[in-house]
Coordinates of C-alpha atoms in Angstrom, one line a residue:
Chain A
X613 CA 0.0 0.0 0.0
X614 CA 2.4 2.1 0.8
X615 CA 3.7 1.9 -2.9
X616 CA 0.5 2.9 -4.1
X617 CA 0.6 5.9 -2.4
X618 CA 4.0 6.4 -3.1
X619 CA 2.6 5.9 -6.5
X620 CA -0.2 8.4 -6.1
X621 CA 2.1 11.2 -5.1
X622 CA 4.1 10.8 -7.9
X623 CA 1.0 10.8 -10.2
X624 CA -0.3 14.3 -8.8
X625 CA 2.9 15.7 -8.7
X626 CA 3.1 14.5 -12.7
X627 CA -0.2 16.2 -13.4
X628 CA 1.0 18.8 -11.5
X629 CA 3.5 19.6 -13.4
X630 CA 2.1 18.9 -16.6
X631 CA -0.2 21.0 -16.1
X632 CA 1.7 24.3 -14.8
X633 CA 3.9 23.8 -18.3
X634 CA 3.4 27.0 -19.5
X635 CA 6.6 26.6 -21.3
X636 CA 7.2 29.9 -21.3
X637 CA 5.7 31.5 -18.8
X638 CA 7.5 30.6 -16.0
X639 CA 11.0 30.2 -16.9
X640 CA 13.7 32.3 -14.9
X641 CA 15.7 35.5 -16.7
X642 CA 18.7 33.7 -14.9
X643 CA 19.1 30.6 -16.6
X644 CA 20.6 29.9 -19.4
X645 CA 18.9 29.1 -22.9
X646 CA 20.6 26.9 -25.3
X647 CA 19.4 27.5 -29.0
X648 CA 17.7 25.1 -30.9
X649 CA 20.0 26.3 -33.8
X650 CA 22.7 28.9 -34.4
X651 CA 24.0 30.6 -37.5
X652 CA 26.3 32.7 -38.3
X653 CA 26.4 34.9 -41.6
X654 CA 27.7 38.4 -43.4
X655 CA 25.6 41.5 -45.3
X656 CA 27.4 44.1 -47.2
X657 CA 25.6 48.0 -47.5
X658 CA 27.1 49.3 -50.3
X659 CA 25.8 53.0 -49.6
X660 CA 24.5 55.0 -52.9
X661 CA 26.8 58.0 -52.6
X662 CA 25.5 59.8 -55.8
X663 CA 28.1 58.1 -58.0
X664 CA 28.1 54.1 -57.5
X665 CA 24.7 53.4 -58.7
X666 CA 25.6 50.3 -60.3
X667 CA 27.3 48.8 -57.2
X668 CA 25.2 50.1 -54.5
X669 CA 23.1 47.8 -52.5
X670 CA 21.6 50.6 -50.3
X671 CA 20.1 53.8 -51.0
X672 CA 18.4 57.0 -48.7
X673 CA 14.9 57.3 -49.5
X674 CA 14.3 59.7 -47.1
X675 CA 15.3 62.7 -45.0
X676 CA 14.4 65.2 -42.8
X677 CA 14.3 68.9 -44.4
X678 CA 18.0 69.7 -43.1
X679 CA 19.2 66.5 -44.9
X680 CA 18.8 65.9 -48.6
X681 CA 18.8 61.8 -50.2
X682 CA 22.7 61.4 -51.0
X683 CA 24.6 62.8 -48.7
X684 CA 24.3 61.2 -45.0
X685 CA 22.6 64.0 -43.0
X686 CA 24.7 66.1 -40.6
X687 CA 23.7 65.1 -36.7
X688 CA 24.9 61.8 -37.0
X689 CA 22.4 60.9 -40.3
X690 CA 19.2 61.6 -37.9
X691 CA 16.0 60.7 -39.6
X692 CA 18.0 59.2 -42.8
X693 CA 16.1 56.5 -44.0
X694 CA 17.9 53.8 -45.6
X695 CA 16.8 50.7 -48.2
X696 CA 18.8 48.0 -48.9
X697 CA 19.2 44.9 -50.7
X698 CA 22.8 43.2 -49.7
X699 CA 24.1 40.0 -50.2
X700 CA 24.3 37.5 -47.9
X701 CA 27.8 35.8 -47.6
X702 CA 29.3 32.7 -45.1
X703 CA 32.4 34.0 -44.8
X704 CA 33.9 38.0 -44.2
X705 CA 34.5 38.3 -48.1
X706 CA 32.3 40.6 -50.2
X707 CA 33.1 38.6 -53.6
X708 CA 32.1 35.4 -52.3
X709 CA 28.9 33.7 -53.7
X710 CA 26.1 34.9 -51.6
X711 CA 23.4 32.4 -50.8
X712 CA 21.2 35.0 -50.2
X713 CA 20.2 38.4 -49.6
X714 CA 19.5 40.9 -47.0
X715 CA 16.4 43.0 -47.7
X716 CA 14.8 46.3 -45.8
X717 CA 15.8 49.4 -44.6
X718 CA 17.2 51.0 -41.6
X719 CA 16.5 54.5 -40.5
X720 CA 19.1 56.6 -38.5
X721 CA 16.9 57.5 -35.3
X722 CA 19.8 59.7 -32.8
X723 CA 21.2 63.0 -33.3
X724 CA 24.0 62.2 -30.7
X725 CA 25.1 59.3 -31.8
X726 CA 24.9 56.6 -34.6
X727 CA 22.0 54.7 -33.5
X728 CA 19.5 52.5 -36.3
X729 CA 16.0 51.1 -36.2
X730 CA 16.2 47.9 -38.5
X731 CA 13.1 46.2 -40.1
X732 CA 14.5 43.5 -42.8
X733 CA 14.5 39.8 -44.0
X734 CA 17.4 37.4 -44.5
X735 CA 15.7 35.8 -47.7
X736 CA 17.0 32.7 -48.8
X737 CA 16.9 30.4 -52.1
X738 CA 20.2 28.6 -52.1
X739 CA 20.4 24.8 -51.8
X740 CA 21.9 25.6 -48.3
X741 CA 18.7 27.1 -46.9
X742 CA 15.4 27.6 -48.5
X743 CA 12.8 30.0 -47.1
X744 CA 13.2 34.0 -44.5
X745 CA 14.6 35.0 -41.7
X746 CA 12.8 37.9 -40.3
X747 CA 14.4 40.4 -38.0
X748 CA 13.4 43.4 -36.1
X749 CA 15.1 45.8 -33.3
X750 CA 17.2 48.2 -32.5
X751 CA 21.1 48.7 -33.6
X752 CA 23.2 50.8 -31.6
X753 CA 25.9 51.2 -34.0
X754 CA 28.5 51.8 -32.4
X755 CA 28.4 49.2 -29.5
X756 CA 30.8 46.4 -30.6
X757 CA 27.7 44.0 -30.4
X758 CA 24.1 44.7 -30.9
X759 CA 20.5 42.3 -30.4
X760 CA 17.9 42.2 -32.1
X761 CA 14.9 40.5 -32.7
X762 CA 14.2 37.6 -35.1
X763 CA 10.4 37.7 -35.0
X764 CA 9.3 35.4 -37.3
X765 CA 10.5 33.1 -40.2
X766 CA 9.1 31.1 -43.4
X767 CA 10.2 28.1 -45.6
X768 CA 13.2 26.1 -43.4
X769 CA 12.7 29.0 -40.7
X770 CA 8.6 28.3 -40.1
X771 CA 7.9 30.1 -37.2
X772 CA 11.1 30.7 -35.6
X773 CA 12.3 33.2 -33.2
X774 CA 15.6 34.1 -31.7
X775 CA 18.0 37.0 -31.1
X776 CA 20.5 37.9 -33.0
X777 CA 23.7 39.6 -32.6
X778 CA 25.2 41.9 -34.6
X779 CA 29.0 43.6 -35.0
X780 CA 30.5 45.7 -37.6
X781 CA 33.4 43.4 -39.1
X782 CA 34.5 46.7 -41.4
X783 CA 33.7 49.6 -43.3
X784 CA 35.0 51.8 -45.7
X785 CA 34.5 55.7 -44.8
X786 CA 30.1 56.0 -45.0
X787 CA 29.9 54.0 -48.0
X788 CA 30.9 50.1 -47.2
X789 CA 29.6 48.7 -44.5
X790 CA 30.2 44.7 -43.3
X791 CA 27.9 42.8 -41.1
X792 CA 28.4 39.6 -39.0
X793 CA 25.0 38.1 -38.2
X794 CA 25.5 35.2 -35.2
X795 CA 21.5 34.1 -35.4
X796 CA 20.6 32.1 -31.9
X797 CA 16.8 30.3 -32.7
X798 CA 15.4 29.7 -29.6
X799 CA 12.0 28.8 -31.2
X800 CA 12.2 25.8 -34.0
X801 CA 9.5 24.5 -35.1
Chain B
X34 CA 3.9 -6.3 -8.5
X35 CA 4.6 -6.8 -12.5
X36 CA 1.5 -4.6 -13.3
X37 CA 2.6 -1.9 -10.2
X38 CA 6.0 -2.0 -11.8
X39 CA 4.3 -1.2 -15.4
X40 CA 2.8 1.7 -13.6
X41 CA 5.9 3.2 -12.4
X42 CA 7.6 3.1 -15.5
X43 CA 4.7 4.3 -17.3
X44 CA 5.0 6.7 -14.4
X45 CA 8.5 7.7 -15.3
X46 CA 8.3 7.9 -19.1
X47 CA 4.7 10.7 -18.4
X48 CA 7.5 12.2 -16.0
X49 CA 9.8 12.5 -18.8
X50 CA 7.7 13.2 -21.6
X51 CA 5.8 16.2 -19.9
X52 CA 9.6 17.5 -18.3
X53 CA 10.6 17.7 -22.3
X54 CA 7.5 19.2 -23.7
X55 CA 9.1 22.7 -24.8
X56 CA 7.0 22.9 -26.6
X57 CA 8.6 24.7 -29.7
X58 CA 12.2 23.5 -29.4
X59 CA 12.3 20.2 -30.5
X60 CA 9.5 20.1 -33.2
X61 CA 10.7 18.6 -36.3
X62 CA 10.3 21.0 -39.7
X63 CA 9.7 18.1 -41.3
X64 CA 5.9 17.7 -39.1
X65 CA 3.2 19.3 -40.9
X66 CA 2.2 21.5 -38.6
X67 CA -2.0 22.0 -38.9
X68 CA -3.1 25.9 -38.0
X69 CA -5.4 26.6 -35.0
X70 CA -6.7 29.4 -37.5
X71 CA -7.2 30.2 -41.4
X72 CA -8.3 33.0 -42.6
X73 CA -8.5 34.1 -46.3
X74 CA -8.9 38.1 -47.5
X75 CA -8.4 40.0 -50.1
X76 CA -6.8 44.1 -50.2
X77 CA -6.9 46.5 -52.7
X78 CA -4.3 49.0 -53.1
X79 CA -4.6 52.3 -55.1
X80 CA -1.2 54.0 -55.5
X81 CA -1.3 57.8 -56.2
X82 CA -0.2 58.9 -59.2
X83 CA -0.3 62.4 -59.4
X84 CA -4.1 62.5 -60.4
X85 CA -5.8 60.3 -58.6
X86 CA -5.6 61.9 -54.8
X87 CA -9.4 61.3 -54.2
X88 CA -9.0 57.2 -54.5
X89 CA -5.9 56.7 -54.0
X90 CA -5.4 54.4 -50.7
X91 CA -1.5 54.1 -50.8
X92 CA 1.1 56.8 -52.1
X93 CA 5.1 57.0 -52.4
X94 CA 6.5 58.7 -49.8
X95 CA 10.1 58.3 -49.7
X96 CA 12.4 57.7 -53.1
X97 CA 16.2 57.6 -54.0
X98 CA 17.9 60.3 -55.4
X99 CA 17.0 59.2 -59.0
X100 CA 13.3 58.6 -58.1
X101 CA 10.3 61.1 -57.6
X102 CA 7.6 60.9 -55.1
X103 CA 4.8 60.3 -58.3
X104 CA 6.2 58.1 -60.2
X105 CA 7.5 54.9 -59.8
X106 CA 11.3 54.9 -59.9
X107 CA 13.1 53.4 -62.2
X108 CA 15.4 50.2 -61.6
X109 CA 12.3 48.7 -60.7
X110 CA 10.9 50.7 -57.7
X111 CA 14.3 50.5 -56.0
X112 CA 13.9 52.5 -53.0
X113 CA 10.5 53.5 -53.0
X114 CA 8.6 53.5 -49.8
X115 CA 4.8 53.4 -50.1
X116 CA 2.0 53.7 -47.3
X117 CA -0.6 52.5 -47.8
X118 CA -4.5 52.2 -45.8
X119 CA -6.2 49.4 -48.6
X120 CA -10.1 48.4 -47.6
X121 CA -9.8 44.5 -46.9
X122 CA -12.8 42.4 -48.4
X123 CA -14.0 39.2 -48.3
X124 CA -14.4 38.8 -51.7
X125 CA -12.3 39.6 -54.7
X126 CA -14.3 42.5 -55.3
X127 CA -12.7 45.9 -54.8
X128 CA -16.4 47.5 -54.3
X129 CA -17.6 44.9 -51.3
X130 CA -18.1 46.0 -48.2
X131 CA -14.5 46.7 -46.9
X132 CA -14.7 44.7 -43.0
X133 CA -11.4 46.1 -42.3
X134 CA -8.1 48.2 -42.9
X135 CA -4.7 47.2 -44.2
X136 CA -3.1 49.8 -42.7
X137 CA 1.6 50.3 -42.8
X138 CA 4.0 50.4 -45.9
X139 CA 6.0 48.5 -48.0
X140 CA 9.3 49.8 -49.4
X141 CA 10.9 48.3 -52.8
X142 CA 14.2 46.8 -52.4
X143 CA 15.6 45.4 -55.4
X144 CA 17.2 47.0 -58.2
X145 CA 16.8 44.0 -61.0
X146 CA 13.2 42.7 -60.1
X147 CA 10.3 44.2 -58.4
X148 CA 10.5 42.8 -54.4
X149 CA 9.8 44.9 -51.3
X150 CA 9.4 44.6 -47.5
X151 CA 6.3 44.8 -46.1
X152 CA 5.9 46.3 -42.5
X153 CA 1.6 46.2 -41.9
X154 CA -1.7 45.6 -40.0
X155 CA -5.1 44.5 -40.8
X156 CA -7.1 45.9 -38.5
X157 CA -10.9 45.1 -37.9
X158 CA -13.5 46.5 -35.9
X159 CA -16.7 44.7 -37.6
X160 CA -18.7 42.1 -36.7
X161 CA -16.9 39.6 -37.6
X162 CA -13.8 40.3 -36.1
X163 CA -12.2 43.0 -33.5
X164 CA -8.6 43.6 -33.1
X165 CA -5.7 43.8 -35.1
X166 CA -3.4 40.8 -37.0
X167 CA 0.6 42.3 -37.3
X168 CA 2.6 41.3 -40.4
X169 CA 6.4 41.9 -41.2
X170 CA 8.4 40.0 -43.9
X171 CA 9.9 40.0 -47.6
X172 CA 7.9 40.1 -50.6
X173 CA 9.2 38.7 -53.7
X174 CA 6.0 40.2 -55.1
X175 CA 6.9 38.0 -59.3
X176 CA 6.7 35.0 -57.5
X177 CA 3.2 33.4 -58.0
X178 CA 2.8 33.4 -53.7
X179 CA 5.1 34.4 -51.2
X180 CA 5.0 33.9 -47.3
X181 CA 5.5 36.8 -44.8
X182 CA 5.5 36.6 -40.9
X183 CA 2.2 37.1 -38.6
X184 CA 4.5 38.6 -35.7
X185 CA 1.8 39.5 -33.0
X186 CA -2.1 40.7 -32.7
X187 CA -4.4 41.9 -30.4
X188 CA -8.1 41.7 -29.3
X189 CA -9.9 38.8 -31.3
X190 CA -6.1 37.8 -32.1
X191 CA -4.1 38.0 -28.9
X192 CA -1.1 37.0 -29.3
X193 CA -1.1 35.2 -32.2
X194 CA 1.6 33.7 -34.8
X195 CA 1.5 32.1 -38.0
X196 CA 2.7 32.7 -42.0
X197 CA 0.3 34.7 -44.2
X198 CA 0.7 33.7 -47.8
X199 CA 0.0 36.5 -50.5
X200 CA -0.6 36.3 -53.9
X201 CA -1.1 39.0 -56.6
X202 CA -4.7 38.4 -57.5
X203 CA -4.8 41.3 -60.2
X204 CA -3.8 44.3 -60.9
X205 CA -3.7 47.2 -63.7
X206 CA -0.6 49.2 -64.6
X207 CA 1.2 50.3 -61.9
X208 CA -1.7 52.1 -59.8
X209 CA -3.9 48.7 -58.6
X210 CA -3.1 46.0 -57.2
X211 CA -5.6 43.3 -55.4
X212 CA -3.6 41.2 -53.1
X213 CA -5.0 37.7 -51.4
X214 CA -3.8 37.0 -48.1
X215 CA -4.2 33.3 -46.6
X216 CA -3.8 33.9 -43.0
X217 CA -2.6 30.7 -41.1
X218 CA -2.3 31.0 -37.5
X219 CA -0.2 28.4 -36.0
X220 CA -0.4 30.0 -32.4
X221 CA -4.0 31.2 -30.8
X222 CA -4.7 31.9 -27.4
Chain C
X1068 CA -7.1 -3.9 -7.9
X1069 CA -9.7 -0.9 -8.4
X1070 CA -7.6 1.2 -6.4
X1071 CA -5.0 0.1 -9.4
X1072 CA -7.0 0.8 -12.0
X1073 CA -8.4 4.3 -11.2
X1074 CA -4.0 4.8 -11.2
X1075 CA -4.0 3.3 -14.3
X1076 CA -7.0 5.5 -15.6
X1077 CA -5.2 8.7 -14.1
X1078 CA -2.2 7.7 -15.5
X1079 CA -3.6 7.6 -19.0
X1080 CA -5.2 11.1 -18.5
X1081 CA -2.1 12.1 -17.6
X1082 CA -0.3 11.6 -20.7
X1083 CA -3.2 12.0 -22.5
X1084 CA -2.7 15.6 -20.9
X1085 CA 0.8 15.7 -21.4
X1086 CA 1.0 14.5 -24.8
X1087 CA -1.5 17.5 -25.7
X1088 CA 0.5 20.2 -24.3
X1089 CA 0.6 22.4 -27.0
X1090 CA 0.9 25.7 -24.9
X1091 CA -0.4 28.0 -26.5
X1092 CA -2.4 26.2 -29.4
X1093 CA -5.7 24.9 -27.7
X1094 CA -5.9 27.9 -25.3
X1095 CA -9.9 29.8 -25.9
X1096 CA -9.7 33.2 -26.5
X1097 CA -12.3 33.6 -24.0
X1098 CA -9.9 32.6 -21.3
X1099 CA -8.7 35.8 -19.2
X1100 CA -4.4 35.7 -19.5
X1101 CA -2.4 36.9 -16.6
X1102 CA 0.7 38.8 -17.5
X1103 CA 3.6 37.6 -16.0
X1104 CA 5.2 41.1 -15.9
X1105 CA 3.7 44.3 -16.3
X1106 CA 5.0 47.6 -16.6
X1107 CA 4.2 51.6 -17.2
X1108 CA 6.4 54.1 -19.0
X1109 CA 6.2 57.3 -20.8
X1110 CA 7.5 58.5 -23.9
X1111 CA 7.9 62.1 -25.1
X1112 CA 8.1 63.2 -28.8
X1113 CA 8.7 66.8 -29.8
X1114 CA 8.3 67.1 -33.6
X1115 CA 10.8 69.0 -35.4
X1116 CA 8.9 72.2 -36.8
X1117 CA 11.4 74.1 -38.6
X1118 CA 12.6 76.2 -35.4
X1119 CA 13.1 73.7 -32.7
X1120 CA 16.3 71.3 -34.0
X1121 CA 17.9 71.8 -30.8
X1122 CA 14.8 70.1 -28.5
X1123 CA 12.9 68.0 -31.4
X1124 CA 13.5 64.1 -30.7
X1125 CA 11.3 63.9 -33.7
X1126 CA 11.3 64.8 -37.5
X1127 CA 8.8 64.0 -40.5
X1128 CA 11.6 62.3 -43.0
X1129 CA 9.5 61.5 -45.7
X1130 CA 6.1 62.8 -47.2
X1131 CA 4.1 62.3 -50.6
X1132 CA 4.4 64.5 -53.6
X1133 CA 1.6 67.1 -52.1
X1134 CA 3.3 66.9 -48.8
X1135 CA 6.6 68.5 -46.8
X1136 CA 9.3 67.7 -44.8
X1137 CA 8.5 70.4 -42.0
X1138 CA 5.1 71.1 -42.0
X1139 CA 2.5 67.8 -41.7
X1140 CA 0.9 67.4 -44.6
X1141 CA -2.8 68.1 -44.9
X1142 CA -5.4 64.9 -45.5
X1143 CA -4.7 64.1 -41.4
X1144 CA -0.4 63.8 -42.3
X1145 CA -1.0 61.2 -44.8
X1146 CA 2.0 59.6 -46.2
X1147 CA 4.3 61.4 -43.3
X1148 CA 7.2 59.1 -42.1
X1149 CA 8.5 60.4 -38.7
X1150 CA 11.4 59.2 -37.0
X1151 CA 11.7 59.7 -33.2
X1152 CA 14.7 59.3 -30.1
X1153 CA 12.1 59.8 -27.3
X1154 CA 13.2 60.0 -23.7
X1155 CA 11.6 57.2 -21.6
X1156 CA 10.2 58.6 -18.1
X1157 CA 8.4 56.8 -15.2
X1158 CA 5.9 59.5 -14.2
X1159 CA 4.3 62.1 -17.0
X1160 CA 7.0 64.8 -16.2
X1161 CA 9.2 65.3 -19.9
X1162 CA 12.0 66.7 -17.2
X1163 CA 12.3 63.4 -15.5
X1164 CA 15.5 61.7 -15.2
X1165 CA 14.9 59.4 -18.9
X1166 CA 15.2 56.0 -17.8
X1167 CA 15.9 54.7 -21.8
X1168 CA 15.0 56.2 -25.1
X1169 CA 11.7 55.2 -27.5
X1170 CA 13.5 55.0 -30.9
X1171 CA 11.8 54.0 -34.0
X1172 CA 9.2 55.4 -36.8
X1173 CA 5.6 56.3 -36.9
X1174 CA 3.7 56.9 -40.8
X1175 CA 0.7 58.0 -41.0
X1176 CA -1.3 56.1 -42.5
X1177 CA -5.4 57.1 -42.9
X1178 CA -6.5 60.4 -45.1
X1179 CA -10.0 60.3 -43.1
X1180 CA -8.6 60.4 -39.6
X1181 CA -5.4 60.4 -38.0
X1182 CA -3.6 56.7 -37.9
X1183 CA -0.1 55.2 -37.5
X1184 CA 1.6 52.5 -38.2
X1185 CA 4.5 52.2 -35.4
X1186 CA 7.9 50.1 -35.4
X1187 CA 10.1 50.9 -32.9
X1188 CA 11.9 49.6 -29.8
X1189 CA 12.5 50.7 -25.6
X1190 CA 16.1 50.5 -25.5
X1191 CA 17.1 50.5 -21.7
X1192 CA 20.4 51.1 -20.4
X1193 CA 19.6 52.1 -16.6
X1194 CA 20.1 50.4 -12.9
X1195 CA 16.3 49.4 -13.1
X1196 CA 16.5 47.6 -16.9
X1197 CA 19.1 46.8 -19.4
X1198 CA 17.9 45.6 -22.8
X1199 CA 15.2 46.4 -25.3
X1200 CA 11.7 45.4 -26.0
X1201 CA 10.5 45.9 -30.0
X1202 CA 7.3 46.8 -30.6
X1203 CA 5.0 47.1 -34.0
X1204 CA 1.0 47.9 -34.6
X1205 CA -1.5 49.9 -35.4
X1206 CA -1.7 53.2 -33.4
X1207 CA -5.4 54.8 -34.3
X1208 CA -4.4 57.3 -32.2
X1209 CA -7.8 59.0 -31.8
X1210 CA -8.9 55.9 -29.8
X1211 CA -8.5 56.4 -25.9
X1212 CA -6.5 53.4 -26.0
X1213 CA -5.4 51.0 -28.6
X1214 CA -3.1 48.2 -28.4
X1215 CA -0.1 47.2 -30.1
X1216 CA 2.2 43.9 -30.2
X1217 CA 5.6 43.2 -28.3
X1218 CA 7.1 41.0 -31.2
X1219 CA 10.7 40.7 -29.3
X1220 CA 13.0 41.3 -26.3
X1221 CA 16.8 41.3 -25.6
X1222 CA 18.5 41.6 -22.0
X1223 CA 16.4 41.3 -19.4
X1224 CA 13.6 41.1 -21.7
X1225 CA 15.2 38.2 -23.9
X1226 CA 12.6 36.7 -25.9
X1227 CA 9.3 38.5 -24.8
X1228 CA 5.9 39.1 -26.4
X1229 CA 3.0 40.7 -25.0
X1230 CA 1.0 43.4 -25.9
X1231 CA 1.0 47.3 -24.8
X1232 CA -1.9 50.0 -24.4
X1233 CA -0.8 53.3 -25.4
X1234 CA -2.2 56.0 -25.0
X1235 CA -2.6 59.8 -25.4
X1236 CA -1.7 61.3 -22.4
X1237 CA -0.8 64.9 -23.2
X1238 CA -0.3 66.8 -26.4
X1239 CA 0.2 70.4 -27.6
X1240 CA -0.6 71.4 -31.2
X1241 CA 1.2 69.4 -33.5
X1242 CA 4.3 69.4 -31.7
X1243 CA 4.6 67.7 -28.5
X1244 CA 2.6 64.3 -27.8
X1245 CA 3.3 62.6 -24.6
X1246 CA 2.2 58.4 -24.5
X1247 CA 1.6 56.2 -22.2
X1248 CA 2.4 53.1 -22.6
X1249 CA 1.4 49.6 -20.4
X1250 CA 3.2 47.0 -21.4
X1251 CA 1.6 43.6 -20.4
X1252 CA 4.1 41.0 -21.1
X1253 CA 2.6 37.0 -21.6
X1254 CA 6.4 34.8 -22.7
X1255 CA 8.7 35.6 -19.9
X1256 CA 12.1 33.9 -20.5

């Protein structure tokens, strides 16, 4: 008898527990999340300075009225609005076959300081990966490493989400610009 | 004892299982996954082009240095950012009774094919539905259908996830296009 | 032996249970959610009019062709993009101490009746938080309240969603708006 009862706590404390699973809900900020996947990638801005239309991959689409759509507005490009289309390479080298691009805009949003909203997609049609990656947040340019949200995904990526972290691996004056994206899925469907 | 010892390993293995649930993590993206939700709706955006102010639901309002805010850049839109407020039907009829709003922007990114990013909302306050569905994502708008991320909602969708798949229904010249959206929700609360 | 079976019984329930987790899929929308973290802030945006660069932490960076970059277009600021670096207080005082900054974009998006489209993100930095939360929705900014989605975290808000009610606290002509926003956060991490 007694191992029915034994039996019997266990039981409750199984439903118990099944039932307060709210995956989610309940889980601590201090512990440690492993990612169901991590990837790590680089985009290159090519910015349109008024002369490289042929090789740019990003242009200014809009300003405020002290700014004007080639030049990079003064106060640390405030309000510059920026659309781009970059490939999407494995390794740091801008020549290297891209297996895919990097599609949205960015939109300069401090006069203090170089600071970016991003809204964009990581689209991809490679044998690699098939399907988007899309990514929302804040990039505070200047920090060596930045988060931001992956808030959705299609294709290989169904549903995911994640954080990813960005760094500037190099740029050229205000015109070339290279990305390292380390992606960390925490969501996999 | 055989059957009580059944029971505690049955036991252990519902321990296990419901310990491991997370839900997310270690779905396989080869399982169909079914949504909780479908939804189909169509949208109907009027871009203004220079004459049509009155009917116009969507108009350019950011452009490259080479483009204008009327007409459609060259390069294929690269760089134009449109917003847009379309009526949402339930039909493919652009004179139904609109039951809701697409309301945000989409900005065209690629300089050899049309392709944008769309940043929007359908929002509904009808009978049939209340609240607001919130869409972000890359759309290769030449390909036949394209996915794009459901990334939150509110009221009748709370919280909700899933893809939305669009396709070009119709459209004449460069001023209409009817878009269908297939809404599948793969998260409802 | 009944005492066996009724286990038995629960035990199959309980994987039953188990086995049928999925969070978030099943849950009825009539079902009241508790937030598992709630919080008030308020933001502060002074639109750049021409005069005040100095103080603005907003300016109108795009418009359509009958609009302008200083002055919001007629038709309820159709079409007008607007960039902002709010300061983040915890009471409705613009000279408290700013606890983070709202950065991000607004474009409005209705010719009948003022309406936004907002993407944007709280980027903390303080004792109390570190970390940002990205937001994106509908803002029909004549409503009392209206609510937009929390698609994404980082920091101490790594991987949240949720939803937060804005609202118009205080506003003065076209150039200052002061928002409230509760945040009512439903994926803790």
């Amino acid at each position: 008898m007694r191992l029915i009862s034994t039996l019997l706590l266990l039981l409750l404390i199984s439903l118990a527990y099944s039932s307060a699973t709210p995956t989610r809900r309940s889980r601590k900020s201090t512990r440690i999340h492993k990612p169901c996947k991590t990837l790590v990638f680089y985009f290159h801005d090519i910015i349109y300075n008024g002369h490289n239309s042929k090789n740019a991959t990003a242009a200014i689409v809009g300003a405020p009225a002290w700014g004007n759509h080639t030049i990079l507005a003064n106060q640390n490009h405030f309000g510059n609005l920026v659309v781009f289309d970059d490939p999407i390479t494995l390794d740091n080298n801008l020549h290297s076959h891209p297996i895919g691009r990097a599609q949205g805009f960015y939109i300069y949003d401090r006069k203090e300081i170089f600071t970016a909203w991003l809204g964009f997609s990581f689209v991809f049609n490679s044998t690699q990966h098939k399907g988007t990656i899309n990514f929302a947040g804040a990039d505070p340019l200047m920090n060596k490493t930045r988060d931001i949200s992956v808030i959705g995904g299609t294709g290989d990526f169904f549903m995911t989400r994640g954080v990813a972290t960005l760094s500037t691996d190099a740029f050229e004056g205000e015109v070339y610009f290279r990305l390292r994206a380390e992606i960390n899925l925490y969501e996999c469907w």
